[in-house]
Amino acid sequence: MTDLALPAPATVAAAPAATAPRPRRALAYLQAAPLALVFLVFLVVPLVLTGIVSLWEYNEYEIIPALTLQNYVDVFDGCLSADLCTTVRTYLSTVKFVVLTLAITLPLGFAIAYFLAFHIRSGTVRMGLFLLCTIPFWTSNVIRMISWIPLLGRNGLINDTLRTLGLIREPIEGLLYSDFAVVLAFVHLDTVFMIVPIFNSLARIDRRLIEAARDGGASGAQILWNVILPLAKPGIAIGTIFVTTLVMGDFVTVGVMGGQQIASVGKVIQVQMAYLQFPAAAANAMVLLAAVLLMILGLTRMIDLRREL
Amino acid sequence: MDLPSKPSRRTLLKGAAALAATPVTGFPAVHAAEPVTLRYLGTAVNQSADIAKKVKEDLGITLEYIPVVTDEVTKRAVTQPNSFDLIDTEYFSLKKILPSGNLQGMDAKRIKLADKISSVFTKGEVAGKRIGDQGTAPRKVFYLEGLDSKKFAGEQTQWISLIPTVYNADTLGIRPDLIKVPVTSWKELLNPAFKGKASILNIPSIGIMDAAMVVEATGDYTYGDKGNMTKPEIDRTIKVLIEAKRAGQFRAFWQDFNESVNLMASGETVIQSMWSPAVTKVRAQGVPCTYQPLKEGYRAWASGFGIPKTLSGKKLDAAYDFINWFLSGWAGAYLNRQGYYSAVLETAQANMQPYEWAFWMEGKPAEKDILGPDGTLIEKAGATRDGGSFDARMGAVACWNAVMDENTYMVRKWNEFIAA
């Protein structure tokens, strides 16, 4: 880790790139080339292709190279009328899940990371507990999600227990196949993506800063708010980006936990793919990409990730 | 670091090449003696290990199963026609696959039992009586104009699009222990008495037809063709679904076989559209479940074998051999014992015990315990099959799984329904 970090200041020192000797610049490009190539082949090319296909026409069994905006018109069909159109409804529903999931995973992830970073004194125990957080990831996320169903169902463990205890007479229907179930699964699946980057940020905070703040007479809350939180911002931002993109692109969790009754952008795309409507699916994917990029752009406006890292 | 590593890697590669070269010399001889392998693309439903084993014994042909979901079969047939030697797909998919030109017509002269294939396919009749023709009825897409034709023929020709594997008639599954009233009509699916306990499938083309059965049953509207709706008809049907969804009629929608089993077995739903083997599976768990015959009739489906255009020579011969074997009885009996129907009923009958035939095909009470192909108990002696005999069930077909002309519009409206 330190070995890798070392050359960085050196390049910064020789910052005016124009004055750098030519062979060194070539070498730098060469070093960056493999990763750039991977990005080009596996990210840029597919994205451009998706963009191109989204402008094509299609019928039941073939896609026809042509230039049309019809697919985008279809995506936003009816959005100008008073009633909310399908796309807006779908995005609102998805964004609602993003907000709810963030509202829970952020404080939860921060609290766990804080506990790990500041309250556990032994480094070994800390790493042990940290690894413990990742253990659920040894099983597939579909299985972790499905395992909620016997618990939450109409005749599930929770309803049965409550009934046996005499607390309720009729089963609580809203436990499963509802917004609640979806958010619960998201929190279960995604909190760790909040914990890891925040923990990473917290672990790198110089303890002397906290001591200095305490010596300066700051209370615990003030230290948290004025010292730790600002320094944890990069971790929070990265965690938020993880959770946002995961929830925005998801259709399996919403499908299974929502009983297929709740719309998600991913599901719309999947249905269109299944019916060989690739251009329509591509157009939807481009709109989704734009939406997610906008959200991340907004986020990076609030926190300058480059500087903070 | 660079210098010493290079030569060592070279030598290593050389060594590897030398090692690999040795077995290569003997390869062609082995290949020549190798029996034919057919790559069989289809859904997992028909791809049983028993059938593959029996084919290997009888014909020496190796089946290599490529199990994917229904929509994926179509997608592969259209986009990767060289990735399989034999396709087992639903008849309604033909409307998408055939125009792509990726299938060849099958020569009826090379299919020994072509004349014996059930009249459901050749004429659209059961026991001499015309059955429901709405949707993509196999009769409409059974014959092609020629070997390389991309068009369906109006009448009987020498060229067949798909040779039937299995077919069945679908209806609603119910939990008789939780539904106390008799259910006799499709309209019960949206009966407010079952609020929060109903389900349909989230496969747009099939789900919308079940919804259409409901709409017709209520007497609100009669479709020209439930399997090929006009835009206003689609709007009308989706509107009914949206109203029901907003009123909380549905507990969940299901997408795959196991989801439907779990919904029913756990009591999350008490009435839902269902597939026949799923009902059997719920019962196998000891939960009462009825595949309820309804007065408006069934929504039927059928799938069959097709051959890709590029198949030729030894592999093509093997494909015909396999299909002829498939129709010759053993496989038919195997499928009938699962509650499906097979293409050539006579040969299947010859391979079944009389009491099995009486139970599965004639709708008579079981004389003995009825066992599945794998030996598990399916029904105890005395039970009768839901819906009765072959003639009663297939004879009451109202419509067939379909691809509509307005498919794109329908999918868009379906997404609107899910988002509502």
XYZ file of C-alpha atoms in Angstrom:
729
model
C 0.000 0.000 0.000
C 2.693 2.506 1.005
C 4.886 1.412 -1.896
C 2.109 2.270 -4.277
C 1.435 5.602 -2.642
C 5.056 6.737 -2.740
C 5.450 7.663 -6.412
C 2.403 9.879 -6.272
C 4.009 12.865 -4.503
C 6.943 12.551 -6.869
C 4.730 13.133 -9.885
C 3.019 15.965 -8.098
C 6.417 17.518 -7.437
C 7.188 17.379 -11.122
C 3.744 18.781 -11.654
C 4.174 21.137 -14.603
C 3.741 18.185 -16.910
C 4.746 20.087 -20.002
C 8.275 20.498 -18.700
C 8.660 16.825 -17.792
C 11.097 14.933 -19.979
C 9.368 13.213 -22.878
C 10.366 9.572 -22.106
C 8.986 9.867 -18.587
C 5.653 11.103 -19.878
C 5.509 8.275 -22.365
C 6.269 5.856 -19.570
C 3.451 7.277 -17.478
C 1.009 6.797 -20.343
C 2.339 3.291 -20.839
C 1.747 2.518 -17.175
C -1.775 3.802 -17.375
C -2.451 1.998 -20.664
C -3.535 -1.441 -19.371
C -6.239 -0.008 -17.128
C -7.279 2.473 -19.787
C -7.560 -0.376 -22.258
C -9.702 -2.417 -19.890
C -11.986 0.579 -19.367
C -12.128 1.193 -23.094
C -13.075 -2.374 -23.983
C -15.383 -3.162 -21.096
C -16.905 0.221 -20.296
C -16.640 2.762 -23.088
C -17.321 0.448 -26.035
C -20.417 -1.238 -24.517
C -21.753 2.150 -23.434
C -21.317 3.624 -26.886
C -22.953 0.558 -28.423
C -25.867 0.839 -26.004
C -26.185 4.496 -26.941
C -26.200 3.653 -30.647
C -28.693 0.789 -30.316
C -31.010 3.050 -28.320
C -31.448 5.074 -31.512
C -32.360 2.082 -33.668
C -35.719 0.760 -34.724
C -36.938 -2.711 -33.898
C -39.715 -5.204 -34.478
C -40.569 -8.622 -33.092
C -37.415 -10.370 -34.262
C -34.807 -7.888 -35.452
C -33.261 -4.541 -34.678
C -32.930 -2.205 -37.620
C -30.059 0.257 -37.885
C -31.742 3.598 -38.341
C -31.767 6.920 -36.581
C -34.888 7.455 -34.529
C -35.731 9.092 -31.231
C -38.913 7.036 -30.976
C -37.497 4.859 -28.179
C -36.892 7.937 -26.042
C -40.303 9.302 -26.945
C -41.770 5.977 -25.753
C -39.850 6.189 -22.478
C -41.413 9.555 -21.715
C -44.774 8.778 -23.291
C -47.568 10.630 -21.514
C -45.224 12.498 -19.179
C -46.578 15.862 -20.274
C -50.110 15.068 -19.142
C -51.359 15.774 -15.635
C -51.308 12.128 -14.555
C -47.854 10.810 -13.737
C -46.463 8.653 -16.535
C -44.994 5.196 -16.058
C -41.387 6.345 -16.226
C -41.811 9.140 -13.689
C -43.743 6.847 -11.356
C -41.074 4.178 -11.667
C -38.251 6.605 -10.986
C -40.095 8.168 -8.057
C -40.574 4.723 -6.556
C -36.916 3.857 -7.086
C -35.705 7.187 -5.711
C -37.936 6.691 -2.684
C -36.114 3.440 -1.976
C -32.754 5.167 -2.431
C -33.688 7.844 0.107
C -35.134 5.389 2.631
C -32.201 3.023 2.305
C -29.690 5.865 2.670
C -31.548 7.266 5.668
C -31.058 3.961 7.464
C -27.755 2.601 6.149
C -25.898 5.889 6.612
C -26.424 6.346 10.381
C -26.226 2.605 10.898
C -23.048 2.177 8.859
C -21.487 5.236 10.480
C -22.306 4.010 13.976
C -20.833 0.569 13.335
C -17.739 2.002 11.663
C -17.320 4.505 14.521
C -17.573 1.743 17.089
C -15.013 -0.351 15.248
C -12.600 2.500 14.666
C -12.701 4.283 18.026
C -14.052 1.950 20.676
C -12.148 -1.232 19.891
C -8.641 -0.777 21.245
C -6.988 -3.975 20.007
C -6.124 -3.967 16.310
C -6.653 -7.712 16.031
C -10.115 -7.608 17.569
C -10.971 -4.656 15.307
C -9.980 -6.512 12.153
C -11.748 -9.602 13.446
C -14.996 -7.714 13.990
C -14.588 -5.954 10.665
C -14.288 -9.291 8.891
C -17.329 -10.477 10.835
C -19.320 -7.723 9.115
C -18.400 -9.180 5.749
C -19.230 -12.793 6.570
C -22.806 -12.569 5.269
C -21.228 -11.856 1.896
C -19.981 -15.390 1.712
C -23.477 -16.429 0.641
C -25.352 -15.186 -2.412
C -27.379 -12.029 -1.892
C -30.429 -13.727 -3.414
C -30.324 -16.364 -0.682
C -29.899 -13.752 2.039
C -32.925 -11.971 0.644
C -35.121 -15.037 0.224
C -34.367 -16.159 3.758
C -36.498 -13.245 4.969
C -39.620 -14.676 3.341
C -40.363 -17.511 5.818
C -39.811 -15.001 8.593
C -42.080 -12.238 7.308
C -44.864 -14.180 5.580
C -48.538 -14.232 6.481
C -47.971 -17.501 8.317
C -44.313 -16.711 8.942
C -42.291 -16.883 12.112
C -42.983 -13.312 13.232
C -46.738 -13.398 12.640
C -46.986 -16.834 14.242
C -45.032 -15.746 17.306
C -47.088 -12.581 17.742
C -50.280 -14.586 17.408
C -49.161 -17.198 19.900
C -48.273 -14.443 22.353
C -51.747 -13.049 21.814
C -50.443 -9.638 20.723
C -52.296 -9.703 17.419
C -55.303 -11.599 16.178
C -54.982 -11.079 12.420
C -51.565 -11.502 10.784
C -49.730 -8.306 9.805
C -49.887 -8.390 6.008
C -47.498 -5.518 5.424
C -44.451 -7.401 6.615
C -43.905 -9.136 3.296
C -44.426 -8.021 -0.317
C -44.420 -4.368 0.724
C -42.204 -1.283 0.771
C -41.181 -2.283 4.269
C -39.880 -5.656 3.086
C -37.958 -4.074 0.226
C -36.279 -1.485 2.456
C -35.476 -4.138 5.045
C -33.739 -6.270 2.424
C -31.847 -3.283 1.030
C -30.608 -2.340 4.496
C -29.560 -5.913 5.128
C -27.758 -6.209 1.801
C -26.189 -2.781 1.468
C -25.193 -1.556 4.947
C -21.782 -3.149 4.617
C -21.061 -0.977 1.568
C -21.490 1.973 3.920
C -19.432 0.465 6.748
C -16.322 -0.319 4.711
C -15.538 3.088 3.198
C -16.540 4.977 6.359
C -14.431 2.674 8.491
C -11.563 3.272 6.111
C -11.914 7.043 6.469
C -12.267 6.909 10.245
C -9.270 4.616 10.661
C -7.078 7.150 8.924
C -7.996 10.059 11.209
C -5.007 11.211 13.191
C -5.868 10.585 16.859
C -3.892 13.653 17.871
C -6.532 15.813 16.216
C -9.116 14.442 18.600
C -6.824 14.920 21.568
C -6.158 18.485 20.453
C -9.873 19.143 20.160
C -10.451 17.740 23.615
C -7.612 19.806 25.019
C -9.181 22.809 23.347
C -12.326 22.144 25.396
C -14.589 20.612 22.769
C -17.368 18.342 24.000
C -17.878 14.822 22.621
C -20.665 15.991 20.342
C -18.602 18.906 19.105
C -15.677 16.623 18.296
C -17.985 14.316 16.389
C -19.634 17.136 14.466
C -16.645 19.424 13.830
C -13.718 17.007 13.617
C -14.690 13.442 12.858
C -17.628 13.980 10.538
C -15.804 16.356 8.154
C -12.885 13.932 7.987
C -15.242 11.015 7.316
C -16.870 12.805 4.392
C -14.986 10.938 1.659
C -16.015 7.608 3.159
C -19.604 8.768 3.502
C -19.609 9.983 -0.091
C -18.192 6.724 -1.443
C -20.606 4.673 0.645
C -23.493 6.818 -0.555
C -22.444 6.351 -4.159
C -22.275 2.583 -3.651
C -25.697 2.373 -2.048
C -27.303 4.782 -4.526
C -26.080 2.912 -7.588
C -26.927 -0.476 -6.093
C -30.482 0.530 -5.276
C -31.047 2.453 -8.518
C -30.016 -0.487 -10.678
C -31.663 -3.210 -8.631
C -34.606 -5.235 -9.803
C -34.140 -8.568 -8.055
C -34.624 -7.308 -4.484
C -37.576 -5.105 -5.414
C -39.042 -8.015 -7.367
C -38.692 -10.702 -4.729
C -39.446 -8.660 -1.615
C -42.066 -6.492 -3.319
C -43.869 -9.527 -4.716
C -43.236 -8.219 -8.279
C -45.867 -5.580 -7.540
C -43.457 -2.678 -7.197
C -41.937 -1.148 -10.292
C -38.232 -0.627 -10.725
C -36.245 0.730 -13.639
C -34.184 -2.447 -13.832
C -37.329 -4.539 -14.098
C -38.644 -2.458 -16.978
C -35.366 -2.987 -18.814
C -35.380 -6.708 -18.056
C -38.909 -7.180 -19.398
C -37.996 -5.344 -22.589
C -34.881 -7.478 -23.020
C -36.947 -10.627 -22.566
C -39.244 -9.486 -25.369
C -36.304 -8.741 -27.678
C -36.959 -5.012 -27.538
C -33.280 -4.200 -27.234
C -33.452 -0.597 -28.522
C -36.199 0.257 -26.034
C -34.206 -1.365 -23.236
C -31.093 0.521 -24.362
C -32.966 3.832 -24.300
C -34.169 3.095 -20.780
C -30.629 2.153 -19.755
C -29.297 5.454 -21.103
C -31.935 7.399 -19.164
C -31.081 5.436 -16.024
C -27.384 6.107 -16.555
C -28.060 9.821 -16.946
C -30.180 9.845 -13.789
C -27.544 8.068 -11.712
C -24.752 10.265 -13.087
C -26.756 13.362 -12.175
C -27.201 12.086 -8.632
C -23.496 11.370 -8.285
C -22.640 14.719 -9.817
C -24.824 16.396 -7.204
C -23.053 14.408 -4.528
C -19.581 15.346 -5.710
C -20.690 18.979 -5.744
C -21.207 18.707 -2.003
C -17.988 16.800 -1.348
C -14.861 17.227 -3.422
C -13.831 13.594 -3.500
C -10.564 14.164 -5.333
C -9.319 16.641 -2.786
C -10.475 14.707 0.235
C -8.821 11.476 -0.865
C 13.562 -8.263 -12.306
C 12.829 -8.174 -16.018
C 15.853 -10.034 -17.315
C 15.724 -13.333 -15.489
C 11.948 -13.607 -15.662
C 11.718 -13.482 -19.463
C 13.719 -16.547 -20.405
C 12.147 -18.563 -17.627
C 8.681 -17.717 -18.880
C 9.654 -18.584 -22.418
C 10.951 -21.978 -21.431
C 7.877 -22.570 -19.382
C 5.643 -21.790 -22.353
C 7.705 -24.018 -24.598
C 7.413 -26.808 -22.118
C 3.668 -26.332 -21.938
C 3.357 -26.376 -25.715
C 5.399 -29.553 -25.904
C 3.209 -31.167 -23.273
C 0.030 -30.127 -25.041
C 1.324 -31.379 -28.396
C 1.631 -34.986 -27.321
C -2.036 -35.870 -26.750
C -3.142 -33.838 -29.779
C -1.750 -36.443 -32.218
C -4.212 -39.093 -31.134
C -7.248 -36.786 -31.247
C -8.835 -37.229 -34.722
C -9.172 -40.998 -34.329
C -11.055 -40.599 -31.061
C -13.292 -37.957 -32.643
C -14.279 -40.220 -35.535
C -15.417 -42.947 -33.188
C -17.344 -40.436 -31.075
C -21.133 -40.730 -31.258
C -23.231 -37.728 -32.279
C -23.994 -35.090 -29.680
C -27.076 -32.923 -30.053
C -27.161 -29.583 -28.252
C -30.759 -29.355 -27.033
C -31.956 -25.804 -26.289
C -35.116 -25.531 -24.230
C -36.611 -24.935 -20.807
C -35.607 -27.226 -17.974
C -39.163 -28.612 -17.820
C -38.656 -31.142 -20.632
C -34.957 -31.739 -20.192
C -34.990 -34.787 -17.999
C -31.928 -36.857 -17.268
C -33.999 -40.033 -17.716
C -34.824 -39.184 -21.314
C -31.168 -38.403 -22.077
C -30.127 -41.736 -20.557
C -32.715 -43.720 -22.506
C -31.770 -42.026 -25.816
C -28.140 -42.847 -25.193
C -29.060 -46.493 -24.656
C -31.440 -46.787 -27.601
C -29.771 -44.638 -30.257
C -26.297 -43.848 -28.974
C -27.048 -40.136 -29.315
C -25.770 -37.890 -26.546
C -28.076 -35.034 -25.541
C -26.378 -31.939 -24.237
C -29.040 -29.885 -22.480
C -28.973 -26.085 -22.600
C -31.647 -25.165 -20.038
C -32.881 -21.545 -20.139
C -36.191 -19.772 -19.458
C -38.905 -19.512 -22.127
C -38.063 -15.990 -23.253
C -34.387 -16.852 -23.413
C -35.108 -19.767 -25.779
C -36.638 -17.307 -28.229
C -33.843 -14.809 -27.762
C -31.196 -17.438 -28.465
C -33.015 -18.776 -31.496
C -33.110 -15.280 -32.980
C -29.683 -14.004 -31.961
C -27.462 -17.119 -31.740
C -28.870 -19.673 -34.206
C -25.623 -21.652 -34.286
C -25.517 -22.323 -30.568
C -27.854 -25.351 -30.670
C -28.758 -28.368 -32.848
C -32.295 -28.875 -31.632
C -34.718 -26.384 -30.144
C -37.663 -27.107 -27.892
C -39.770 -23.959 -27.892
C -43.368 -22.860 -27.486
C -45.480 -22.514 -30.623
C -46.237 -18.868 -29.923
C -42.523 -18.052 -30.134
C -42.623 -19.068 -33.809
C -44.085 -15.695 -34.690
C -40.764 -14.220 -33.604
C -38.359 -16.985 -34.598
C -39.615 -17.961 -38.054
C -39.298 -14.525 -39.705
C -35.647 -14.479 -38.625
C -35.109 -17.380 -41.035
C -33.198 -19.392 -38.456
C -35.379 -22.517 -38.569
C -35.835 -25.066 -41.345
C -39.090 -26.817 -42.054
C -39.196 -30.439 -40.991
C -39.943 -32.961 -43.704
C -43.102 -34.844 -42.731
C -41.913 -37.745 -44.898
C -38.976 -38.286 -42.562
C -41.193 -38.251 -39.457
C -42.584 -41.791 -39.306
C -45.555 -40.977 -37.101
C -46.384 -37.599 -38.640
C -49.902 -38.810 -39.490
C -50.495 -39.877 -35.905
C -49.714 -36.508 -34.307
C -52.690 -35.353 -32.256
C -55.422 -33.545 -34.180
C -55.010 -30.689 -31.698
C -52.058 -29.638 -33.842
C -52.970 -30.771 -37.319
C -56.609 -29.712 -37.370
C -57.312 -27.831 -34.139
C -59.757 -30.530 -33.110
C -60.239 -32.868 -30.171
C -62.353 -36.000 -30.748
C -63.625 -34.478 -33.975
C -64.769 -31.277 -32.273
C -63.282 -27.862 -33.022
C -61.492 -26.322 -29.999
C -60.696 -22.705 -29.101
C -58.584 -21.037 -31.737
C -57.799 -17.649 -30.198
C -54.161 -16.637 -29.749
C -51.312 -18.475 -31.422
C -53.120 -21.816 -31.771
C -50.608 -24.450 -32.957
C -52.901 -25.269 -35.883
C -52.207 -21.821 -37.334
C -48.433 -22.146 -37.255
C -47.982 -25.905 -37.699
C -47.290 -26.089 -41.440
C -44.833 -24.084 -43.502
C -44.942 -23.285 -47.207
C -41.587 -24.955 -47.842
C -38.273 -26.128 -46.401
C -36.830 -22.605 -46.243
C -40.088 -20.775 -45.901
C -40.525 -17.863 -43.543
C -44.294 -18.113 -43.918
C -46.944 -20.291 -42.321
C -49.063 -22.309 -44.724
C -52.836 -22.077 -44.589
C -53.330 -25.791 -45.201
C -51.568 -29.099 -44.644
C -48.159 -29.306 -46.352
C -45.091 -31.540 -46.242
C -43.223 -29.067 -44.053
C -43.785 -28.865 -40.318
C -42.554 -25.987 -38.149
C -42.306 -27.784 -34.800
C -42.962 -31.412 -33.828
C -44.937 -31.299 -30.554
C -43.189 -32.352 -27.354
C -45.683 -31.458 -24.640
C -48.853 -29.430 -24.323
C -51.412 -28.752 -21.662
C -54.391 -26.674 -20.625
C -53.851 -24.110 -17.857
C -56.409 -22.782 -15.397
C -56.544 -21.313 -11.886
C -55.116 -23.139 -8.899
C -57.030 -22.769 -5.633
C -56.663 -23.783 -1.993
C -59.952 -25.630 -1.352
C -59.242 -25.688 2.403
C -59.060 -21.882 2.558
C -61.719 -21.067 -0.046
C -64.999 -22.312 1.296
C -67.185 -21.303 -1.660
C -67.196 -23.191 -4.971
C -65.091 -21.580 -7.707
C -66.455 -22.097 -11.208
C -65.472 -19.008 -13.178
C -62.345 -17.041 -14.062
C -63.997 -13.927 -12.598
C -63.358 -15.279 -9.083
C -59.725 -14.207 -9.510
C -60.839 -10.605 -8.959
C -63.547 -11.434 -6.416
C -63.088 -8.954 -3.511
C -63.613 -11.862 -1.105
C -60.065 -12.938 -1.967
C -58.584 -9.469 -1.515
C -54.858 -9.638 -0.840
C -54.847 -13.359 -1.527
C -54.824 -13.562 -5.325
C -51.973 -13.665 -7.780
C -51.277 -13.721 -11.506
C -48.019 -14.226 -13.326
C -45.727 -11.380 -14.180
C -45.074 -12.635 -17.699
C -46.889 -9.973 -19.722
C -48.031 -12.038 -22.715
C -49.540 -14.775 -20.516
C -50.705 -12.590 -17.641
C -52.749 -10.366 -19.913
C -54.567 -13.379 -21.363
C -55.539 -14.591 -17.913
C -56.814 -11.072 -17.269
C -58.783 -11.228 -20.517
C -60.385 -14.493 -19.390
C -61.475 -12.656 -16.234
C -62.865 -9.676 -18.161
C -64.868 -11.934 -20.451
C -66.122 -13.952 -17.503
C -67.531 -10.831 -15.844
C -69.517 -10.229 -19.032
C -68.144 -6.698 -19.427
C -66.621 -7.260 -22.803
C -66.045 -9.954 -25.410
C -62.760 -9.878 -27.263
C -62.381 -10.507 -30.959
C -59.246 -12.498 -30.163
C -57.857 -12.570 -26.621
C -54.497 -13.591 -28.037
C -54.312 -10.680 -30.439
C -55.877 -7.637 -28.861
C -56.279 -4.224 -30.400
C -54.820 -1.218 -28.598
C -58.185 -0.201 -27.054
C -58.652 -3.794 -25.879
C -55.221 -3.771 -24.259
C -56.074 -0.449 -22.563
C -59.345 -1.862 -21.288
C -57.742 -5.007 -19.895
C -54.866 -3.158 -18.232
C -57.349 -0.726 -16.691
C -59.179 -3.596 -15.009
C -55.871 -4.948 -13.715
C -54.762 -1.555 -12.401
C -58.039 -1.064 -10.553
C -57.703 -4.472 -8.936
C -54.085 -3.822 -8.006
C -54.873 -0.442 -6.429
C -57.703 -2.076 -4.491
C -55.146 -4.495 -3.044
C -56.515 -7.605 -4.724
C -53.091 -9.143 -5.391
C -50.719 -10.478 -2.769
C -47.846 -10.778 -5.198
C -47.133 -11.646 -8.801
C -45.096 -14.665 -9.647
C -42.494 -15.103 -12.301
C -41.203 -18.634 -12.049
C -42.583 -22.029 -11.254
C -41.170 -22.247 -7.723
C -42.487 -18.837 -6.725
C -45.990 -19.975 -7.617
C -45.538 -23.149 -5.559
C -44.301 -21.215 -2.525
C -47.070 -18.603 -2.668
C -49.708 -21.293 -2.682
C -48.112 -23.717 -0.231
C -47.451 -20.999 2.368
C -50.998 -19.670 2.144
C -49.915 -16.228 0.916
C -52.378 -16.758 -1.918
C -55.512 -18.887 -2.140
C -56.324 -18.360 -5.824
C -53.910 -17.731 -8.676
C -53.050 -18.590 -12.242
C -50.858 -21.659 -12.126
C -49.204 -24.423 -14.117
C -50.221 -28.031 -13.707
C -46.924 -29.451 -12.344
C -46.869 -26.621 -9.778
C -50.209 -27.838 -8.423
C -48.776 -31.346 -8.204
C -45.799 -29.997 -6.299
C -47.966 -28.144 -3.775
C -49.917 -31.351 -3.186
C -46.698 -33.313 -2.809
C -45.972 -31.053 0.193
C -49.186 -32.259 1.777
C -51.060 -29.009 1.111
C -54.466 -29.334 -0.558
C -54.510 -27.609 -3.937
C -56.970 -27.980 -6.809
C -56.380 -27.239 -10.475
C -59.870 -25.901 -10.854
C -61.704 -26.406 -14.169
C -63.673 -23.260 -15.029
C -66.720 -22.861 -17.209
C -65.050 -20.387 -19.588
C -62.404 -22.975 -20.454
C -58.649 -23.218 -20.380
C -55.720 -21.200 -21.672
C -53.592 -23.781 -23.466
C -49.952 -23.924 -24.504
C -47.813 -26.270 -26.531
C -44.162 -26.644 -27.303
C -42.263 -28.625 -29.873
C -38.957 -29.514 -31.494
C -37.515 -27.386 -34.255
C -34.313 -27.705 -36.248
C -31.995 -24.779 -36.988
C -31.416 -23.921 -40.627
C -27.690 -24.625 -40.437
C -28.078 -28.241 -39.308
C -27.027 -30.775 -41.957
C -25.386 -34.141 -42.567
C -24.921 -36.548 -39.703
C -26.313 -34.159 -37.105
C -29.485 -33.568 -39.111
C -29.986 -37.330 -39.464
C -29.439 -37.709 -35.723
C -32.000 -34.975 -35.020
C -34.623 -36.790 -37.127
C -33.699 -40.106 -35.456
C -34.138 -38.527 -32.051
C -37.498 -36.941 -32.906
C -38.766 -40.244 -34.340
C -37.634 -41.959 -31.163
C -39.341 -39.262 -29.076
C -42.673 -39.935 -30.780
C -42.320 -43.705 -30.535
C -43.835 -44.035 -27.067
C -41.380 -44.280 -24.196
C -40.934 -40.504 -23.899
C -44.653 -39.919 -24.458
C -45.543 -42.195 -21.558
C -42.905 -40.486 -19.431
C -44.467 -37.061 -20.116
C -48.051 -38.257 -19.691
C -47.148 -39.546 -16.233
C -46.183 -35.973 -15.267
C -49.605 -34.664 -16.240
C -48.606 -33.265 -19.627
C -49.933 -34.562 -22.934
C -47.706 -36.093 -25.600
C -47.810 -35.709 -29.364
C -48.678 -39.250 -30.415
C -51.116 -40.649 -27.895
C -51.360 -44.225 -29.293
C -47.676 -44.994 -28.811
C -47.711 -43.466 -25.338
C -50.676 -45.628 -24.402
C -48.778 -48.740 -25.458
C -46.064 -47.780 -22.998
C -48.358 -47.140 -20.032
C -50.226 -49.505 -17.733
C -53.993 -49.572 -18.408
C -54.746 -48.105 -14.945
C -52.275 -45.272 -15.569
C -53.866 -44.510 -18.914
C -57.323 -44.580 -17.357
C -56.289 -42.106 -14.653
C -54.273 -39.638 -16.701
C -56.088 -39.716 -20.028
C -59.616 -40.950 -19.400
C -60.277 -39.092 -16.153
C -61.253 -42.259 -14.304
C -60.589 -42.850 -10.590
C -57.184 -44.394 -9.981
C -57.369 -48.162 -9.473
C -53.987 -48.192 -7.764
C -51.646 -45.571 -6.339
C -50.408 -43.321 -9.137
C -46.646 -42.888 -9.227
C -44.645 -40.234 -11.068
C -41.848 -41.177 -13.483
C -39.359 -41.006 -10.604
C -41.447 -43.327 -8.412
C -42.855 -40.689 -6.040
C -46.494 -41.046 -5.049
C -48.605 -38.495 -6.937
C -52.142 -39.640 -6.148
C -53.555 -42.316 -3.889
C -55.879 -44.953 -5.286
C -59.391 -43.601 -5.804
C -58.362 -40.060 -6.777
C -59.379 -38.514 -10.092
C -57.529 -36.006 -12.184
C -58.675 -32.343 -11.949
C -60.574 -31.454 -15.085
C -61.144 -35.049 -16.115
C -60.186 -36.748 -19.353
C -58.017 -35.570 -22.224
C -61.106 -34.928 -24.327
C -62.751 -32.933 -21.525
C -59.675 -30.829 -20.776
C -58.221 -30.192 -24.217
C -61.716 -30.041 -25.652
C -62.482 -27.062 -23.381
C -59.549 -24.943 -24.517
C -60.630 -21.329 -25.021
C -57.397 -19.716 -26.160
C -53.687 -20.312 -26.635
C -50.567 -18.566 -25.357
C -49.757 -15.930 -27.930
C -47.603 -13.166 -29.254
C -49.789 -10.212 -30.219
C -49.301 -7.922 -33.171
C -49.389 -5.061 -30.673
C -46.802 -6.790 -28.489
C -44.624 -3.707 -27.983
C -47.568 -1.593 -26.912
C -48.802 -4.377 -24.649
C -45.434 -4.656 -22.860
C -45.421 -0.899 -22.320
C -48.912 -0.975 -20.835
C -47.942 -3.945 -18.663
C -45.043 -1.929 -17.239
C -47.575 0.805 -16.513
C -49.673 -1.734 -14.604
C -46.674 -2.847 -12.526
C -45.832 0.801 -11.761
C -49.416 1.710 -10.853
